[in-house]
Amino acid sequence: MELFVARLFDGLSNGATYALIAMALVIIYKATTLINFAQGEMAMFGAFIVLVLATERGLPIWIALIVGMLISALIGAVIERTLIRPFDPADHLPLVIITLGLFLGFNAVAGIIWRFDPRAFPRMFPDGNVLSFGVATLSWYTVCVVITVIVVAGGVNLFLNTTKIGLAFRAVSSNLESSQLVGIRIGPTLQFGWALAAAVGTLGACVFVATPLRQLEPSVMVRVLIFAASAAALGGLDSLWGAVVGGLIIGMVQSILVQYTTFIPNEMSLATAVIVLMLVLLFRPSGLFGTKRVERV
Amino acid sequence: MAARFRLLERSPQARAYKWIGWGLFILGVVLFAFAYADTAQITLLDNDYAMSLTRVNKSISFMIAILGLQVIVGFTGQLALGQSFFFGTGAYISAYLVANHNWSWFLSILVVVPACFLIGVIFGLPALRISGLYLALVTLGLAAVFPSVVQLEQLQKYTDGAAGKSVSSSLVPPSWLPLDGIASFLQSIPLVGQYFGDGDLSSKEEERLWAFFLFAVLLAICMWLIANLIKSRPGRSMRAIRDNETSAAVSGIYLAKDKTLSFGIASALGGVGGIVYVAEIGIASPGDFTQLLAINFIVGLVVGGVGTLSGAIVGGFVIAFIPDWASSTVNVPGVPERWLQGPTGTLFLGILLILLTFVLPGGIVAGVRKVKARIIQIVPQPPPGATIPPAATDGSVVASVAADADESPDTSDGVSDVTGEASGEDLRSSATSDGRSTS
Amino acid sequence: MSALLEVSQLTGGYGPIQVLHGFDFVVNEGEVVVILGANGAGKTTTLRAISGMIDTDGSVLFAGEQLIGKKPADIVRLGVAHVPQGRGTLPELSVEDNLLVGAYIRKDKEVHADIERWFDVYPVLRDRRTQRAGSLSGGEQQMLAVARALMSRPRLLLLDEPSLGLAPMIVQDLFSRFHRINEETGTTMLVVEQNAQLALSIATRGYVLESGHISIEGAADDLLHDDAIRKAYLGV
């Protein structure tokens, strides 16, 4: 029993990162029905920027984080304006290719600038445990990241529901043509979405490495993307809270499966995410909380 | 703009053009092989760029894999990002059969093709329900998972785990083939003889040459098979699926069968590519077959030209050589050396991908075709009694008519123009709500 | 009466498929003008050309300003509101948000007052103000769509086949409301319809579009009694 709980706690902390990256994916998917394959790499790049700000510029970690997120938002906005907007939003192939190109690009640039030696990331949350019984320890880290996720999800939702640009974003996500017909400028609205997603993604990457268990290096988010994508699909690709729930579930499932099924070794935890993805898409494509959509002939 | 030369289809001139074209191409390939049997080096601005048959053979393995992608992505319009999975599977299966059971490489094809086809079909079945970007995600996941699968304890005895499966069988050229004789003949040609090396071919070089010819023939056979697939009934329905999945379903094309078939064929080709890869490299290790390779295959597909057969050749070449040449580039005037270290090849490919999407979405092959269309054009035969149609302003329209003609030895060109532009329509998620389509 | 909308030589369509073959028409301020025609005649395309959703050749002058070449967002800001075919509801947003979105371009403070006024006119919407707009019935969604379009206080309202898919009684009610809106607010309307009888009954003038050309035009009353129209569209 203790072990089970221990696993659950472990899974929660992983799940928090999956949830944040999944949120970023969902933000862009809602507005464009596009999956940004480069989301993980952009997040990793943002985390490196935060690292540089915190270590080389000596900024306190949370200031560095905010600045880093703003810079990521800027990068996201520039990407939308220059690489995404020129294309017809209905034609997905060129856009997918662009995101794949960005995947390679960000991955490579990070590798060129910062090399591949893993680096320690400054702590963002207090050390130590909130409580522990036997083997199961609930660390401050886990509690804080889950709180962070909930705060971010709540904050983004609030923003989308109360501001004008949030309204425009929700409108574009719901009906692109009607949004144009009421005078919403689609480009800048999508740009906002990309900026927001980039910032959230960077937070997700930082949260992921802000623990002694992990270090930052360019390939750190490559596997996370698959987990996050599964989480987003599980939650329903257009639901922010769905991404949160999906992320936490996948994190915990991954952790528990690894412990309790001897025939699934650690390396295969990624496979479980893929299997979850497939099962969701086969049996409930709109995920747990997504909206059902209908194809018109 | 009308081409400078307009040849009437099936006329003696058109035929001559085709046969001479192919003849020159094949001759060029043979000469190329002999020239690079040993590693050759070009030096540009203090950078040494290597070109060798080993690399070329590696690129052929990629070409075959990308050809598979042409079937599923280019012609059926399904975005599959997992080709590295099947590539790796083919590599490991054939490595195991050759190393542990002394099979010949070509015999292993008989196992790899059905195996990969079957696995592809199994994963293709869910694809019937999943579409567009969802499929891309799942297949990317497959690609990411492959290294883990191969290192599973239960499979260790077949795969040798993290160390990789090495295999040392080599392809020995038959004694009746006068490779040495051809080599010395070429060396004796005045003026150009020096490019063909000096002295006899070492046995290593002979093996490489022989391997190259075998692989090239294998590639040619695969391309010929696919060219015929495109023209067949399943091929046409695949293209219909690509162009508009909903209409295809409504017009009675049995989607499930053909989508699955397409995936199976693509996977089988991936596996065959893997065989060539491990036959050339001599070892199959988990780290070679990651999602990075899968994305590289897509890069090759796009750079070459989605939906074209010759694009697979260009693409395979590009992804085999660019990373290599990029890391060989250590001296660029004006650029500090610091910025030329690291994964510059990957960066270059990423930028290339983005650039091409803007400038040349049809890939390099599309660009070459446009240039070619200005120079020479095959005009279709007018029906009896009609006059020859006026010069088409866009060469592709004319060539596409030629593609539907029965007799078309230049199949790759003709067919591809029909399917020239990858239409992204069914990559749109099948979930389109009320206002999303801007019809 | 001055011409609010002057369309000349309108030509265009969807890429290689040209639907409009160069025709002219006029909509004067305060009028309700109806464009009739069969499916595929180009009615919807015409409206989309005016609101900037597709590229066309020719000239579309709105209060003297050339609309051709402008983006939809700019055209809306000039005072044109388009209710698309199929209503264009934003299904995931609430009824109230749908109305709010309609007022997107407005910067004044009377937006919420206007929303309340619409709720007075259509009490059904008030009852459902926080519900997902996608859960409304067809007729309710049509009312919502028109209210949404009018939230931007346009000078010209484009209506694309408002009767499509709705029961006859609801359509009757709808058209009488359109008539009232035109009378009370003076909003000029350009209505595209297949239901000729009802449309002409509230209109000032009408045109018949056939295969991208205008074949008949005239005052609404005259058209109602025109033999050709009666045969083709009124089943007489």
GROMACS .gro file of N, CA, C and O in nm, chain B residues 168-226:
model
  236
  465SER      N    1   2.859  -0.959  -3.979
  465SER     CA    2   2.976  -0.933  -4.062
  465SER      C    3   2.969  -0.996  -4.199
  465SER      O    4   3.068  -1.001  -4.271
  466SER      N    5   2.854  -1.042  -4.239
  466SER     CA    6   2.850  -1.102  -4.372
  466SER      C    7   2.867  -0.995  -4.478
  466SER      O    8   2.811  -0.888  -4.468
  467SER      N    9   2.943  -1.024  -4.576
  467SER     CA   10   2.957  -0.924  -4.680
  467SER      C   11   2.911  -0.981  -4.813
  467SER      O   12   2.898  -1.101  -4.829
  468LEU      N   13   2.887  -0.891  -4.902
  468LEU     CA   14   2.837  -0.933  -5.032
  468LEU      C   15   2.955  -0.945  -5.127
  468LEU      O   16   3.016  -0.846  -5.165
  469VAL      N   17   2.986  -1.066  -5.163
  469VAL     CA   18   3.102  -1.086  -5.249
  469VAL      C   19   3.057  -1.088  -5.395
  469VAL      O   20   2.964  -1.159  -5.430
  470PRO      N   21   3.121  -1.007  -5.474
  470PRO     CA   22   3.080  -1.002  -5.615
  470PRO      C   23   3.112  -1.135  -5.683
  470PRO      O   24   3.207  -1.201  -5.649
  471PRO      N   25   3.030  -1.173  -5.777
  471PRO     CA   26   3.053  -1.298  -5.850
  471PRO      C   27   3.180  -1.287  -5.934
  471PRO      O   28   3.217  -1.178  -5.978
  472SER      N   29   3.245  -1.400  -5.954
  472SER     CA   30   3.373  -1.394  -6.022
  472SER      C   31   3.361  -1.360  -6.168
  472SER      O   32   3.453  -1.309  -6.229
  473TRP      N   33   3.242  -1.383  -6.224
  473TRP     CA   34   3.233  -1.357  -6.368
  473TRP      C   35   3.221  -1.209  -6.399
  473TRP      O   36   3.223  -1.168  -6.514
  474LEU      N   37   3.204  -1.126  -6.297
  474LEU     CA   38   3.189  -0.985  -6.323
  474LEU      C   39   3.327  -0.920  -6.327
  474LEU      O   40   3.397  -0.916  -6.228
  475PRO      N   41   3.364  -0.867  -6.444
  475PRO     CA   42   3.500  -0.814  -6.457
  475PRO      C   43   3.513  -0.674  -6.400
  475PRO      O   44   3.540  -0.578  -6.472
  476LEU      N   45   3.493  -0.662  -6.269
  476LEU     CA   46   3.500  -0.528  -6.210
  476LEU      C   47   3.636  -0.465  -6.232
  476LEU      O   48   3.649  -0.348  -6.268
  477ASP      N   49   3.739  -0.545  -6.209
  477ASP     CA   50   3.874  -0.493  -6.229
  477ASP      C   51   3.893  -0.448  -6.372
  477ASP      O   52   3.951  -0.343  -6.400
  478GLY      N   53   3.844  -0.529  -6.462
  478GLY     CA   54   3.859  -0.495  -6.603
  478GLY      C   55   3.792  -0.362  -6.634
  478GLY      O   56   3.850  -0.276  -6.701
  479ILE      N   57   3.671  -0.346  -6.588
  479ILE     CA   58   3.601  -0.219  -6.615
  479ILE      C   59   3.676  -0.104  -6.552
  479ILE      O   60   3.692   0.003  -6.612
  480ALA      N   61   3.723  -0.128  -6.430
  480ALA     CA   62   3.795  -0.020  -6.362
  480ALA      C   63   3.917   0.023  -6.441
  480ALA      O   64   3.940   0.142  -6.463
  481SER      N   65   3.997  -0.073  -6.486
  481SER     CA   66   4.118  -0.032  -6.558
  481SER      C   67   4.084   0.030  -6.692
  481SER      O   68   4.151   0.121  -6.739
  482PHE      N   69   3.974  -0.016  -6.752
  482PHE     CA   70   3.931   0.047  -6.877
  482PHE      C   71   3.900   0.193  -6.854
  482PHE      O   72   3.943   0.282  -6.928
  483LEU      N   73   3.825   0.218  -6.747
  483LEU     CA   74   3.787   0.356  -6.719
  483LEU      C   75   3.909   0.442  -6.685
  483LEU      O   76   3.919   0.558  -6.722
  484GLN      N   77   4.004   0.379  -6.617
  484GLN     CA   78   4.122   0.456  -6.580
  484GLN      C   79   4.205   0.493  -6.701
  484GLN      O   80   4.281   0.589  -6.698
  485SER      N   81   4.188   0.414  -6.807
  485SER     CA   82   4.272   0.440  -6.923
  485SER      C   83   4.213   0.546  -7.016
  485SER      O   84   4.276   0.591  -7.108
  486ILE      N   85   4.091   0.589  -6.986
  486ILE     CA   86   4.032   0.692  -7.072
  486ILE      C   87   4.110   0.822  -7.051
  486ILE      O   88   4.126   0.868  -6.938
  487PRO      N   89   4.155   0.881  -7.160
  487PRO     CA   90   4.234   1.004  -7.145
  487PRO      C   91   4.148   1.113  -7.082
  487PRO      O   92   4.027   1.114  -7.096
  488LEU      N   93   4.212   1.202  -7.016
  488LEU     CA   94   4.148   1.318  -6.953
  488LEU      C   95   4.071   1.284  -6.824
  488LEU      O   96   4.092   1.343  -6.721
  489VAL      N   97   3.977   1.189  -6.833
  489VAL     CA   98   3.893   1.167  -6.713
  489VAL      C   99   3.938   1.045  -6.633
  489VAL      O  100   3.888   1.019  -6.525
  490GLY      N  101   4.035   0.970  -6.690
  490GLY     CA  102   4.075   0.846  -6.626
  490GLY      C  103   4.116   0.863  -6.481
  490GLY      O  104   4.090   0.776  -6.398
  491GLN      N  105   4.176   0.973  -6.449
  491GLN     CA  106   4.226   0.993  -6.314
  491GLN      C  107   4.116   0.991  -6.210
  491GLN      O  108   4.139   0.960  -6.095
  492TYR      N  109   3.995   1.025  -6.250
  492TYR     CA  110   3.887   1.027  -6.153
  492TYR      C  111   3.841   0.888  -6.111
  492TYR      O  112   3.765   0.871  -6.019
  493PHE      N  113   3.888   0.790  -6.185
  493PHE     CA  114   3.843   0.656  -6.153
  493PHE      C  115   3.945   0.580  -6.071
  493PHE      O  116   3.951   0.459  -6.072
  494GLY      N  117   4.024   0.651  -5.999
  494GLY     CA  118   4.121   0.587  -5.911
  494GLY      C  119   4.241   0.535  -5.986
  494GLY      O  120   4.253   0.553  -6.108
  495ASP      N  121   4.331   0.475  -5.915
  495ASP     CA  122   4.446   0.418  -5.984
  495ASP      C  123   4.470   0.277  -5.932
  495ASP      O  124   4.453   0.248  -5.815
  496GLY      N  125   4.508   0.194  -6.021
  496GLY     CA  126   4.539   0.057  -5.982
  496GLY      C  127   4.413  -0.028  -5.972
  496GLY      O  128   4.302   0.016  -6.002
  497ASP      N  129   4.436  -0.149  -5.931
  497ASP     CA  130   4.325  -0.244  -5.920
  497ASP      C  131   4.233  -0.207  -5.805
  497ASP      O  132   4.270  -0.136  -5.713
  498LEU      N  133   4.116  -0.265  -5.811
  498LEU     CA  134   4.022  -0.245  -5.701
  498LEU      C  135   4.059  -0.343  -5.590
  498LEU      O  136   4.081  -0.459  -5.613
  499SER      N  137   4.061  -0.293  -5.469
  499SER     CA  138   4.083  -0.384  -5.356
  499SER      C  139   3.957  -0.467  -5.338
  499SER      O  140   3.851  -0.434  -5.391
  500SER      N  141   3.968  -0.571  -5.260
  500SER     CA  142   3.850  -0.657  -5.245
  500SER      C  143   3.740  -0.582  -5.171
  500SER      O  144   3.622  -0.601  -5.198
  501LYS      N  145   3.778  -0.496  -5.080
  501LYS     CA  146   3.677  -0.416  -5.010
  501LYS      C  147   3.601  -0.330  -5.111
  501LYS      O  148   3.480  -0.317  -5.107
  502GLU      N  149   3.680  -0.269  -5.200
  502GLU     CA  150   3.615  -0.182  -5.298
  502GLU      C  151   3.525  -0.262  -5.391
  502GLU      O  152   3.417  -0.218  -5.427
  503GLU      N  153   3.572  -0.381  -5.426
  503GLU     CA  154   3.490  -0.463  -5.514
  503GLU      C  155   3.359  -0.499  -5.446
  503GLU      O  156   3.253  -0.496  -5.507
  504GLU      N  157   3.367  -0.530  -5.317
  504GLU     CA  158   3.245  -0.563  -5.245
  504GLU      C  159   3.150  -0.445  -5.241
  504GLU      O  160   3.030  -0.457  -5.260
  505ARG      N  161   3.210  -0.331  -5.217
  505ARG     CA  162   3.125  -0.212  -5.210
  505ARG      C  163   3.058  -0.185  -5.343
  505ARG      O  164   2.940  -0.149  -5.348
  506LEU      N  165   3.135  -0.198  -5.451
  506LEU     CA  166   3.077  -0.174  -5.583
  506LEU      C  167   2.962  -0.271  -5.609
  506LEU      O  168   2.856  -0.233  -5.655
  507TRP      N  169   2.990  -0.397  -5.577
  507TRP     CA  170   2.889  -0.497  -5.601
  507TRP      C  171   2.765  -0.467  -5.516
  507TRP      O  172   2.652  -0.473  -5.563
  508ALA      N  173   2.790  -0.433  -5.390
  508ALA     CA  174   2.677  -0.400  -5.301
  508ALA      C  175   2.599  -0.284  -5.361
  508ALA      O  176   2.476  -0.286  -5.365
  509PHE      N  177   2.673  -0.185  -5.407
  509PHE     CA  178   2.606  -0.068  -5.465
  509PHE      C  179   2.516  -0.108  -5.580
  509PHE      O  180   2.399  -0.067  -5.586
  510PHE      N  181   2.566  -0.190  -5.669
  510PHE     CA  182   2.484  -0.227  -5.784
  510PHE      C  183   2.362  -0.308  -5.741
  510PHE      O  184   2.252  -0.287  -5.791
  511LEU      N  185   2.385  -0.397  -5.644
  511LEU     CA  186   2.270  -0.475  -5.595
  511LEU      C  187   2.165  -0.383  -5.535
  511LEU      O  188   2.046  -0.394  -5.563
  512PHE      N  189   2.213  -0.293  -5.448
  512PHE     CA  190   2.117  -0.204  -5.382
  512PHE      C  191   2.046  -0.115  -5.484
  512PHE      O  192   1.926  -0.090  -5.474
  513ALA      N  193   2.122  -0.067  -5.582
  513ALA     CA  194   2.061   0.020  -5.681
  513ALA      C  195   1.954  -0.055  -5.759
  513ALA      O  196   1.847  -0.001  -5.787
  514VAL      N  197   1.983  -0.179  -5.792
  514VAL     CA  198   1.884  -0.258  -5.864
  514VAL      C  199   1.762  -0.282  -5.774
  514VAL      O  200   1.647  -0.272  -5.819
  515LEU      N  201   1.788  -0.309  -5.647
  515LEU     CA  202   1.677  -0.329  -5.554
  515LEU      C  203   1.590  -0.204  -5.549
  515LEU      O  204   1.468  -0.209  -5.555
  516LEU      N  205   1.655  -0.090  -5.540
  516LEU     CA  206   1.583   0.037  -5.538
  516LEU      C  207   1.501   0.052  -5.666
  516LEU      O  208   1.384   0.091  -5.662
  517ALA      N  209   1.563   0.020  -5.777
  517ALA     CA  210   1.494   0.035  -5.904
  517ALA      C  211   1.370  -0.055  -5.909
  517ALA      O  212   1.264  -0.015  -5.956
  518ILE      N  213   1.386  -0.178  -5.860
  518ILE     CA  214   1.273  -0.270  -5.859
  518ILE      C  215   1.161  -0.215  -5.772
  518ILE      O  216   1.044  -0.214  -5.810
  519CYS      N  217   1.199  -0.165  -5.654
  519CYS     CA  218   1.097  -0.109  -5.565
  519CYS      C  219   1.025   0.006  -5.633
  519CYS      O  220   0.903   0.018  -5.628
  520MET      N  221   1.100   0.092  -5.698
  520MET     CA  222   1.038   0.207  -5.763
  520MET      C  223   0.946   0.162  -5.875
  520MET      O  224   0.837   0.215  -5.893
  521TRP      N  225   0.989   0.064  -5.948
  521TRP     CA  226   0.905   0.015  -6.057
  521TRP      C  227   0.775  -0.043  -6.001
  521TRP      O  228   0.666  -0.018  -6.055
  522LEU      N  229   0.788  -0.118  -5.888
  522LEU     CA  230   0.669  -0.176  -5.827
  522LEU      C  231   0.573  -0.067  -5.782
  522LEU      O  232   0.451  -0.074  -5.804
  523ILE      N  233   0.628   0.035  -5.718
  523ILE     CA  234   0.541   0.141  -5.668
  523ILE      C  235   0.479   0.219  -5.783
  523ILE      O  236   0.363   0.258  -5.777
   0.00000   0.00000   0.00000
